[in-house]
CSV table of C-alpha atoms and ligand atoms in Angstrom, one decimal:
chain,number,residue,atom,x,y,z
A,1,MET,CA,177.1,95.8,165.9
A,2,TYR,CA,178.2,92.5,164.5
A,3,ASN,CA,176.5,89.2,165.0
A,4,ARG,CA,178.2,85.9,164.2
A,5,PRO,CA,175.7,83.2,164.8
A,6,SER,CA,176.9,79.8,166.1
A,7,THR,CA,177.9,77.2,163.6
A,8,LYS,CA,175.3,74.7,162.7
A,9,MET,CA,177.1,72.5,160.2
A,10,ARG,CA,175.5,69.9,158.0
A,11,ARG,CA,178.6,67.8,157.8
A,12,PHE,CA,176.8,64.7,156.7
A,13,PHE,CA,176.2,66.3,153.3
A,14,ASP,CA,179.8,66.8,152.8
A,15,ALA,CA,180.5,63.7,150.7
A,16,LYS,CA,177.4,63.7,148.6
A,17,TYR,CA,178.9,65.0,145.4
A,18,SER,CA,176.6,62.9,143.2
A,19,ILE,CA,173.7,65.0,144.4
A,20,ILE,CA,175.6,68.2,144.0
A,21,ASN,CA,176.6,67.3,140.4
A,22,ALA,CA,173.1,66.5,139.5
A,23,ARG,CA,171.9,69.8,140.9
A,24,MET,CA,174.7,71.8,139.2
A,25,THR,CA,173.7,70.6,135.7
A,26,GLU,CA,170.3,71.9,136.4
A,27,GLN,CA,171.6,75.4,137.0
A,28,LYS,CA,171.0,78.0,134.4
A,29,GLN,CA,174.0,78.9,132.2
A,30,THR,CA,173.4,82.6,131.7
A,31,ILE,CA,176.3,84.8,130.6
A,32,ILE,CA,177.1,87.6,133.1
A,33,ARG,CA,178.5,90.7,131.4
A,34,LEU,CA,180.9,92.8,133.4
A,35,PRO,CA,182.8,95.9,132.3
A,36,LYS,CA,186.2,95.5,130.6
A,37,GLY,CA,189.0,95.4,133.1
A,38,PHE,CA,186.7,94.3,136.0
A,39,LEU,CA,188.6,92.2,138.5
A,40,ILE,CA,187.2,88.8,139.3
A,41,GLY,CA,189.1,87.2,142.1
A,42,ALA,CA,189.1,85.2,145.3
A,43,ALA,CA,190.3,86.4,148.7
A,44,SER,CA,192.2,84.7,151.5
A,45,SER,CA,194.3,85.5,154.5
A,46,SER,CA,197.7,84.3,155.7
A,47,HIS,CA,196.7,82.6,159.0
A,48,GLN,CA,193.7,80.9,157.4
A,49,VAL,CA,195.7,79.1,154.7
A,50,GLU,CA,199.4,79.2,155.2
A,51,GLY,CA,199.9,76.8,158.0
A,52,ASN,CA,202.4,76.9,160.9
A,53,ASN,CA,202.2,80.6,161.6
A,54,ILE,CA,203.9,79.9,164.9
A,55,HIS,CA,204.9,83.5,165.8
A,56,ASN,CA,201.4,85.1,166.0
A,57,ASP,CA,198.9,85.5,168.8
A,58,TRP,CA,196.4,83.1,167.3
A,59,TRP,CA,198.9,80.3,167.3
A,60,HIS,CA,199.8,81.1,170.8
A,61,GLN,CA,196.2,80.9,172.0
A,62,GLU,CA,195.6,77.8,169.9
A,63,GLN,CA,198.3,76.0,171.9
A,64,LEU,CA,196.5,77.0,175.1
A,65,GLY,CA,193.3,75.5,173.8
A,66,ARG,CA,191.4,78.7,173.7
A,67,VAL,CA,190.6,78.5,170.0
A,68,PRO,CA,190.8,75.6,167.5
A,69,LYS,CA,194.2,74.6,166.3
A,70,SER,CA,195.1,75.9,162.8
A,71,GLY,CA,198.1,73.5,162.3
A,72,LEU,CA,199.1,73.1,158.7
A,73,ALA,CA,196.0,74.9,157.5
A,74,THR,CA,195.8,74.3,153.7
A,75,ASP,CA,199.6,74.3,153.5
A,76,HIS,CA,199.4,77.3,151.1
A,77,TRP,CA,202.8,78.4,152.3
A,78,ASN,CA,204.2,75.5,150.3
A,79,ARG,CA,201.4,75.0,147.7
A,80,PHE,CA,200.8,78.5,146.5
A,81,GLU,CA,201.8,77.7,142.9
A,82,GLU,CA,199.2,74.9,142.8
A,83,ASP,CA,196.6,77.3,144.3
A,84,PHE,CA,197.3,80.0,141.7
A,85,ASP,CA,197.2,77.4,138.9
A,86,ILE,CA,193.7,76.6,140.1
A,87,ALA,CA,192.7,80.2,140.3
A,88,LYS,CA,193.7,80.8,136.8
A,89,GLN,CA,192.2,77.6,135.6
A,90,ILE,CA,188.7,78.4,136.9
A,91,GLY,CA,188.9,81.8,135.2
A,92,LEU,CA,189.9,84.3,137.9
A,93,ASN,CA,192.1,87.4,137.0
A,94,ALA,CA,192.9,88.6,140.5
A,95,MET,CA,193.7,87.4,144.0
A,96,ARG,CA,193.5,89.0,147.4
A,97,ILE,CA,196.1,87.6,149.8
A,98,SER,CA,197.5,88.8,153.1
A,99,ILE,CA,201.1,89.1,154.3
A,100,GLU,CA,201.7,87.7,157.8
A,101,TRP,CA,203.4,90.3,159.9
A,102,SER,CA,204.6,87.7,162.4
A,103,ARG,CA,206.5,86.0,159.6
A,104,ILE,CA,208.1,89.2,158.5
A,105,GLU,CA,209.0,90.4,162.0
A,106,PRO,CA,208.9,87.3,164.3
A,107,THR,CA,210.7,89.2,167.1
A,108,GLU,CA,210.7,92.9,167.6
A,109,GLY,CA,212.9,94.7,165.1
A,110,LYS,CA,214.3,91.5,163.5
A,111,PHE,CA,213.1,91.2,160.0
A,112,ASP,CA,213.2,87.7,158.4
A,113,VAL,CA,214.9,88.0,155.0
A,114,ALA,CA,213.7,84.5,154.0
A,115,ALA,CA,210.1,85.4,154.7
A,116,ILE,CA,210.3,88.6,152.6
A,117,ALA,CA,211.9,86.5,149.8
A,118,HIS,CA,209.1,84.0,150.1
A,119,TYR,CA,206.4,86.7,149.6
A,120,LYS,CA,208.3,88.1,146.7
A,121,ARG,CA,208.0,84.6,145.0
A,122,VAL,CA,204.3,84.5,145.9
A,123,LEU,CA,203.7,87.9,144.3
A,124,GLU,CA,205.8,87.1,141.3
A,125,SER,CA,203.9,83.9,140.8
A,126,LEU,CA,200.6,85.8,140.9
A,127,ARG,CA,201.9,88.1,138.2
A,128,LYS,CA,203.0,85.2,136.1
A,129,HIS,CA,199.6,83.7,136.4
A,130,GLY,CA,198.0,86.9,135.2
A,131,LEU,CA,196.4,87.6,138.6
A,132,THR,CA,196.2,91.2,139.7
A,133,ARG,CA,197.4,91.4,143.3
A,134,MET,CA,195.5,92.9,146.2
A,135,VAL,CA,197.4,92.6,149.5
A,136,THR,CA,196.2,93.0,153.1
A,137,LEU,CA,198.8,93.9,155.7
A,138,PHE,CA,196.9,93.0,158.8
A,139,HIS,CA,194.2,90.3,158.7
A,140,PHE,CA,193.4,89.7,162.4
A,141,THR,CA,196.8,88.1,163.5
A,142,LEU,CA,199.4,90.0,165.4
A,143,PRO,CA,203.0,89.0,166.1
A,144,GLN,CA,203.0,87.5,169.6
A,145,TRP,CA,205.5,90.2,170.7
A,146,VAL,CA,203.0,92.9,169.7
A,147,ALA,CA,200.1,91.1,171.3
A,148,GLU,CA,202.2,90.9,174.6
A,149,LYS,CA,202.3,94.7,174.5
A,150,ASP,CA,198.5,94.8,174.2
A,151,GLY,CA,198.3,95.0,170.4
A,152,PHE,CA,196.4,97.8,168.8
A,153,ALA,CA,194.8,98.7,172.1
A,154,ASN,CA,198.1,100.3,173.0
A,155,SER,CA,198.8,103.4,170.9
A,156,SER,CA,202.6,103.0,171.2
A,157,ASN,CA,202.4,99.9,169.1
A,158,ILE,CA,201.1,101.9,166.1
A,159,GLN,CA,204.7,102.8,165.1
A,160,TYR,CA,205.6,99.1,164.7
A,161,PHE,CA,202.7,98.6,162.2
A,162,VAL,CA,203.7,101.7,160.3
A,163,ARG,CA,207.4,100.5,160.2
A,164,TYR,CA,206.2,97.1,158.9
A,165,ALA,CA,204.0,98.7,156.2
A,166,LYS,CA,206.9,100.9,155.0
A,167,LEU,CA,209.2,97.8,154.9
A,168,ILE,CA,206.6,96.0,152.7
A,169,ALA,CA,206.3,99.0,150.4
A,170,GLU,CA,210.1,99.1,150.0
A,171,GLU,CA,210.7,95.4,149.6
A,172,LEU,CA,207.6,94.2,147.8
A,173,GLY,CA,205.7,97.3,146.7
A,174,GLU,CA,206.6,97.0,143.1
A,175,GLU,CA,204.7,93.7,143.0
A,176,ILE,CA,201.5,95.0,144.6
A,177,GLU,CA,198.7,96.7,142.6
A,178,LEU,CA,196.1,97.2,145.4
A,179,TRP,CA,196.6,97.6,149.1
A,180,ASN,CA,194.4,97.0,152.2
A,181,THR,CA,196.2,98.0,155.3
A,182,ILE,CA,193.6,96.5,157.7
A,183,ASN,CA,190.9,93.9,157.4
A,184,GLU,CA,187.5,94.6,159.1
A,185,PRO,CA,188.5,96.9,161.9
A,186,GLU,CA,185.2,96.7,163.7
A,187,VAL,CA,184.8,93.0,163.4
A,188,PHE,CA,188.3,92.6,164.8
A,189,THR,CA,187.5,95.1,167.6
A,190,TYR,CA,184.2,93.5,168.4
A,191,MET,CA,185.5,89.9,168.5
A,192,SER,CA,188.7,90.7,170.4
A,193,SER,CA,187.7,93.5,172.8
A,194,LEU,CA,183.9,93.3,173.3
A,195,ALA,CA,182.6,89.7,172.6
A,196,GLY,CA,185.8,88.1,174.1
A,197,LYS,CA,185.8,85.5,171.4
A,198,TRP,CA,189.1,86.2,169.7
A,199,PRO,CA,192.6,86.9,171.3
A,200,PRO,CA,193.1,88.5,173.7
A,201,PHE,CA,189.4,87.6,174.7
A,202,ALA,CA,188.7,91.0,176.3
A,203,LYS,CA,185.2,92.1,177.2
A,204,ASN,CA,186.1,95.7,177.8
A,205,PRO,CA,184.4,98.5,175.9
A,206,LEU,CA,187.1,101.1,176.8
A,207,ARG,CA,189.8,98.8,175.3
A,208,GLY,CA,187.6,98.3,172.3
A,209,PHE,CA,187.2,102.1,171.8
A,210,LYS,CA,190.9,102.7,172.1
A,211,GLN,CA,191.7,99.9,169.7
A,212,PHE,CA,189.2,101.1,167.2
A,213,ARG,CA,190.7,104.7,167.2
A,214,ASN,CA,194.2,103.3,167.1
A,215,LEU,CA,193.4,101.2,164.1
A,216,ALA,CA,192.2,104.3,162.3
A,217,LYS,CA,195.4,106.1,163.2
A,218,ALA,CA,197.5,103.1,162.2
A,219,HIS,CA,195.8,103.0,158.8
A,220,LYS,CA,196.3,106.7,158.2
A,221,LEU,CA,200.0,106.7,159.1
A,222,ALA,CA,200.6,103.5,157.1
A,223,TYR,CA,198.8,105.1,154.2
A,224,HIS,CA,201.2,108.0,154.2
A,225,ALA,CA,204.2,105.8,154.8
A,226,ILE,CA,203.4,103.6,151.8
A,227,LYS,CA,202.6,106.7,149.6
A,228,LYS,CA,206.0,108.1,150.4
A,229,VAL,CA,207.7,105.1,148.9
A,230,LEU,CA,205.1,104.5,146.2
A,231,PRO,CA,203.2,107.7,145.3
A,232,ASN,CA,200.8,105.9,143.0
A,233,ALA,CA,199.9,103.0,145.3
A,234,GLN,CA,196.2,102.4,145.6
A,235,ILE,CA,195.4,102.0,149.3
A,236,SER,CA,192.3,101.3,151.4
A,237,ILE,CA,191.0,98.9,154.0
A,238,ALA,CA,188.6,96.0,153.7
A,239,LYS,CA,185.4,97.1,155.5
A,240,ASN,CA,182.7,94.8,156.6
A,241,ASN,CA,179.4,96.7,156.1
A,242,VAL,CA,176.0,95.3,157.1
A,243,TYR,CA,172.9,96.2,155.2
A,244,ASN,CA,170.5,97.4,157.9
A,245,GLU,CA,166.8,98.0,157.4
A,246,ALA,CA,163.9,98.9,159.7
A,247,TYR,CA,161.7,96.0,160.6
A,248,ARG,CA,158.7,98.3,160.7
A,249,LYS,CA,159.3,100.6,157.8
A,250,ASN,CA,157.7,103.7,159.3
A,251,ASN,CA,158.5,103.2,162.9
A,252,ALA,CA,160.7,106.0,164.3
A,253,LEU,CA,162.5,103.8,166.8
A,254,ASP,CA,163.3,101.2,164.2
A,255,LYS,CA,164.6,103.8,161.9
A,256,MET,CA,166.7,105.3,164.6
A,257,ALA,CA,168.2,101.9,165.3
A,258,VAL,CA,169.1,101.6,161.6
A,259,TRP,CA,170.7,105.1,161.7
A,260,PHE,CA,172.7,104.1,164.7
A,261,GLN,CA,173.9,100.8,163.4
A,262,ASP,CA,174.8,102.3,160.0
A,263,TRP,CA,176.8,105.0,161.7
A,264,SER,CA,178.6,102.9,164.3
A,265,GLY,CA,179.1,99.7,162.3
A,266,ASN,CA,179.4,101.0,158.7
A,267,TYR,CA,180.5,104.6,158.5
A,268,TRP,CA,182.3,105.6,161.7
A,269,PHE,CA,185.6,104.1,160.7
A,270,LEU,CA,185.3,105.1,157.1
A,271,ASN,CA,184.6,108.7,158.1
A,272,MET,CA,187.7,108.7,160.2
A,273,ILE,CA,189.9,107.6,157.3
A,274,LYS,CA,188.0,109.3,154.4
A,275,ASN,CA,191.0,111.4,153.4
A,276,GLU,CA,193.3,108.4,153.3
A,277,MET,CA,191.6,106.0,151.0
A,278,ASP,CA,191.9,105.7,147.3
A,279,PHE,CA,189.1,103.2,146.9
A,280,ILE,CA,186.8,101.4,149.3
A,281,GLY,CA,187.1,97.7,149.9
A,282,LEU,CA,183.7,96.3,150.9
A,283,ASN,CA,183.2,92.9,152.6
A,284,TYR,CA,179.6,92.0,152.4
A,285,TYR,CA,178.0,89.1,154.3
A,286,PHE,CA,175.2,90.4,156.5
A,287,TYR,CA,171.9,92.1,156.5
A,288,HIS,CA,169.9,93.0,159.5
A,289,SER,CA,166.2,93.9,160.0
A,290,LEU,CA,166.1,95.9,163.1
A,291,GLY,CA,163.2,96.2,165.5
A,292,VAL,CA,163.3,98.0,168.8
A,293,GLY,CA,161.4,96.5,171.7
A,294,LEU,CA,161.5,96.4,175.5
A,295,ASN,CA,164.7,94.4,175.5
A,296,GLY,CA,166.6,96.6,173.1
A,297,ILE,CA,167.4,96.3,169.4
A,298,LYS,CA,166.4,92.9,168.1
A,299,GLN,CA,166.9,91.4,164.7
A,300,LYS,CA,163.6,90.2,163.2
A,301,ASN,CA,162.2,88.4,160.4
A,302,LEU,CA,165.3,87.5,158.4
A,303,THR,CA,164.3,85.5,155.4
A,304,GLY,CA,166.5,84.3,152.5
A,305,PRO,CA,168.5,81.2,152.1
A,306,LYS,CA,170.7,80.2,155.1
A,307,SER,CA,174.3,79.2,154.8
A,308,ASP,CA,175.9,76.4,156.8
A,309,MET,CA,176.8,78.9,159.5
A,310,GLY,CA,173.2,80.1,159.8
A,311,TRP,CA,173.9,83.3,158.0
A,312,ARG,CA,171.0,84.5,155.9
A,313,THR,CA,171.8,85.8,152.5
A,314,TYR,CA,170.4,88.9,150.8
A,315,PRO,CA,172.1,89.7,147.5
A,316,LYS,CA,170.3,93.0,147.0
A,317,GLY,CA,172.0,94.3,150.1
A,318,ILE,CA,175.2,94.6,148.2
A,319,TYR,CA,173.6,97.0,145.8
A,320,HIS,CA,172.3,99.2,148.6
A,321,LEU,CA,175.6,99.3,150.3
A,322,ILE,CA,177.6,100.1,147.2
A,323,MET,CA,175.2,102.9,146.3
A,324,GLU,CA,175.4,104.4,149.8
A,325,LEU,CA,179.3,104.3,149.6
A,326,HIS,CA,179.1,105.9,146.2
A,327,LYS,CA,176.9,108.7,147.5
A,328,ARG,CA,178.9,109.3,150.6
A,329,TYR,CA,182.5,109.0,149.4
A,330,GLY,CA,182.4,109.0,145.5
A,331,LYS,CA,185.3,106.6,145.3
A,332,PRO,CA,185.8,103.4,143.4
A,333,VAL,CA,184.6,100.3,145.2
A,334,TYR,CA,186.1,96.8,145.2
A,335,ILE,CA,184.1,94.0,146.8
A,336,THR,CA,187.0,92.7,148.8
A,337,GLU,CA,185.0,89.7,150.2
A,338,ASN,CA,181.6,88.1,149.6
A,339,GLY,CA,181.1,84.4,150.2
A,340,ILE,CA,179.1,81.6,151.6
A,341,ALA,CA,179.8,78.5,153.8
A,342,ASN,CA,178.1,75.8,151.8
A,343,ALA,CA,179.5,72.3,152.0
A,344,ARG,CA,176.9,70.8,149.6
A,345,ASP,CA,177.8,73.5,147.0
A,346,ASP,CA,174.2,73.8,146.0
A,347,MET,CA,173.9,77.5,146.8
A,348,ARG,CA,177.2,79.0,145.9
A,349,GLN,CA,176.7,79.4,142.2
A,350,ASP,CA,173.4,81.3,142.5
A,351,PHE,CA,174.9,83.3,145.4
A,352,ILE,CA,177.8,84.5,143.3
A,353,ARG,CA,175.6,85.2,140.3
A,354,GLN,CA,173.1,87.2,142.2
A,355,HIS,CA,175.7,89.3,143.9
A,356,LEU,CA,177.4,90.0,140.6
A,357,GLU,CA,174.1,91.0,139.1
A,358,TRP,CA,173.5,93.5,141.8
A,359,CYS,CA,177.1,94.9,141.4
A,360,ASN,CA,176.2,95.3,137.7
A,361,LYS,CA,173.0,97.2,138.6
A,362,ALA,CA,175.1,99.5,140.8
A,363,ILE,CA,177.5,100.1,137.9
A,364,THR,CA,174.5,100.9,135.7
A,365,ASP,CA,173.3,103.3,138.3
A,366,GLY,CA,176.5,105.2,138.4
A,367,ALA,CA,178.8,103.5,141.0
A,368,ASP,CA,182.4,102.8,140.0
A,369,VAL,CA,182.6,99.1,141.0
A,370,LYS,CA,185.9,97.8,139.8
A,371,GLY,CA,186.2,94.2,141.1
A,372,TYR,CA,184.7,91.3,143.1
A,373,PHE,CA,186.7,88.9,145.3
A,374,TYR,CA,184.9,85.8,146.4
A,375,TRP,CA,185.7,84.5,149.9
A,376,SER,CA,187.5,82.2,149.5
A,377,LEU,CA,189.5,80.3,146.9
A,378,THR,CA,189.9,77.3,149.1
A,379,ASP,CA,188.3,76.0,152.3
A,380,ASN,CA,190.3,77.3,155.2
A,381,TYR,CA,190.6,78.0,158.9
A,382,GLU,CA,187.5,80.0,160.0
A,383,TRP,CA,188.9,81.4,163.2
A,384,SER,CA,187.0,80.3,166.3
A,385,ASP,CA,184.8,78.0,164.1
A,386,GLY,CA,187.9,76.0,163.0
A,387,TYR,CA,187.7,73.9,159.9
A,388,ASP,CA,184.0,73.2,159.8
A,389,PRO,CA,182.7,76.0,157.5
A,390,LYS,CA,183.4,75.3,153.9
A,391,PHE,CA,183.7,78.6,152.0
A,392,GLY,CA,185.9,77.4,149.2
A,393,LEU,CA,185.5,77.3,145.5
A,394,VAL,CA,188.0,74.5,146.0
A,395,GLU,CA,187.5,71.7,148.6
A,396,ILE,CA,190.4,70.8,150.8
A,397,ASN,CA,191.0,67.3,152.1
A,398,TYR,CA,192.8,68.2,155.3
A,399,GLU,CA,194.3,64.7,155.6
A,400,THR,CA,196.0,64.7,152.2
A,401,GLN,CA,195.9,68.4,151.2
A,402,LYS,CA,194.3,67.3,148.0
A,403,ARG,CA,192.4,70.1,146.2
A,404,THR,CA,189.1,69.4,144.4
A,405,ILE,CA,187.4,72.2,142.4
A,406,ARG,CA,183.8,72.5,143.4
A,407,PRO,CA,181.2,72.5,140.5
A,408,SER,CA,180.1,76.1,141.4
A,409,ALA,CA,183.5,77.4,140.3
A,410,GLU,CA,182.2,76.9,136.8
A,411,ILE,CA,180.4,80.2,137.2
A,412,PHE,CA,183.5,82.2,136.3
A,413,LYS,CA,183.5,80.7,132.8
A,414,GLN,CA,180.1,82.3,132.3
A,415,ILE,CA,181.5,85.8,132.8
A,416,LYS,CA,182.2,87.9,129.7
A,417,SER,CA,183.6,91.3,129.6
A,418,SER,CA,181.8,93.9,127.6
A,419,SER,CA,183.9,96.7,126.1
B,1,GCO,C1,186.1,87.8,158.4
B,1,GCO,C2,187.3,87.7,157.5
B,1,GCO,C3,187.5,86.4,157.0
B,1,GCO,C4,186.5,85.3,157.2
B,1,GCO,C5,185.3,85.4,156.2
B,1,GCO,C6,184.3,84.4,156.5
B,1,GCO,O1,185.1,88.4,157.9
B,1,GCO,O2,186.0,87.3,159.5
B,1,GCO,O3,187.7,88.7,156.7
B,1,GCO,O4,188.7,86.1,157.6
B,1,GCO,O5,187.0,84.1,157.1
B,1,GCO,O6,184.7,86.7,156.4
B,1,GCO,O7,183.7,84.6,157.7
């Protein structure tokens, strides 16, 4: 369903900025035209950048040595103003952030007023920077007390998530333009319940199935709870869809494999919540070429440039996925994530340009694509891969917390809106 290849980092290239700069000046400087009002932003999540999220399940497992330590992360909790200054400076007009449930409700039923006030300052700061706000309520981390009750695998925990969503709507909703209740439900389910790589490291399909269904239920109930407070709120999820194609174009088995992967990985969850989404948030990273053989479904023949994590890139896949979403659901689409780990920064600019060009083509062909959020504004904590992958438009020096804008971020200056 979801394949996260092992990290093969090319760390030794990290410092070679002279080479990068030389390459960047060679890059073509073509103007990218996007519709007026199109959001161009960057995405992030609380645990990956804030630092010291001591009340969630990841932190707990980090201390037990089961996943890398996040520690201070990028210290975004204290440096958000500086980060938003940079976002504005490089030409963004939107940001996708997440609120950390474990900060809001560190123990059951006790809401931290200071944490709520903090997020209010964060959201106000975004507004003052002219950055439209997309907010995720659950981006992979659970309060430890919820994790101890078996998280989303236990349906009686759904009520706690809905109560938290309602609280955010009441306390902070006026400062939020776009909502994602949940980030990547099937990646979360796969990694935490099937692959056993993320807390609670389960390898239990039944648990996975329950969790998946409960996430859909949690979304639907949270959707209605938020709408009750804010009838005009625009709410969806961030959905990681993979572009699947048949390795042998006319082979019935390969085509069936594509059908199955599309259904289970891309559309099953969306179908469950299709009456409770005002737009679709699409996270796009992966394409698969599926061939069926004696040992099951295998991925074949992936070409295209490879990121530092070994992920092959295929910009045209974003076009196919958007058109399919348009056809199936007829709703506006925001690209809620699309990004590349590329420490040398020699692929990022072309990567962004090509994906934006395919978004443009989808718009020309009738899809209502309203925005694009690059993953991520800064380098950050990449879950079980720790701090090695460098996704950022901005490089972080983790010793000093110094921010350095990478040359590829120049691309946003080449975007013009057409009226
Ligand atoms: C995910 C998340 C992000 C990742 C990003 C890069 O897909 O796992 O939404 O938290 O950091 O996608 O892998």
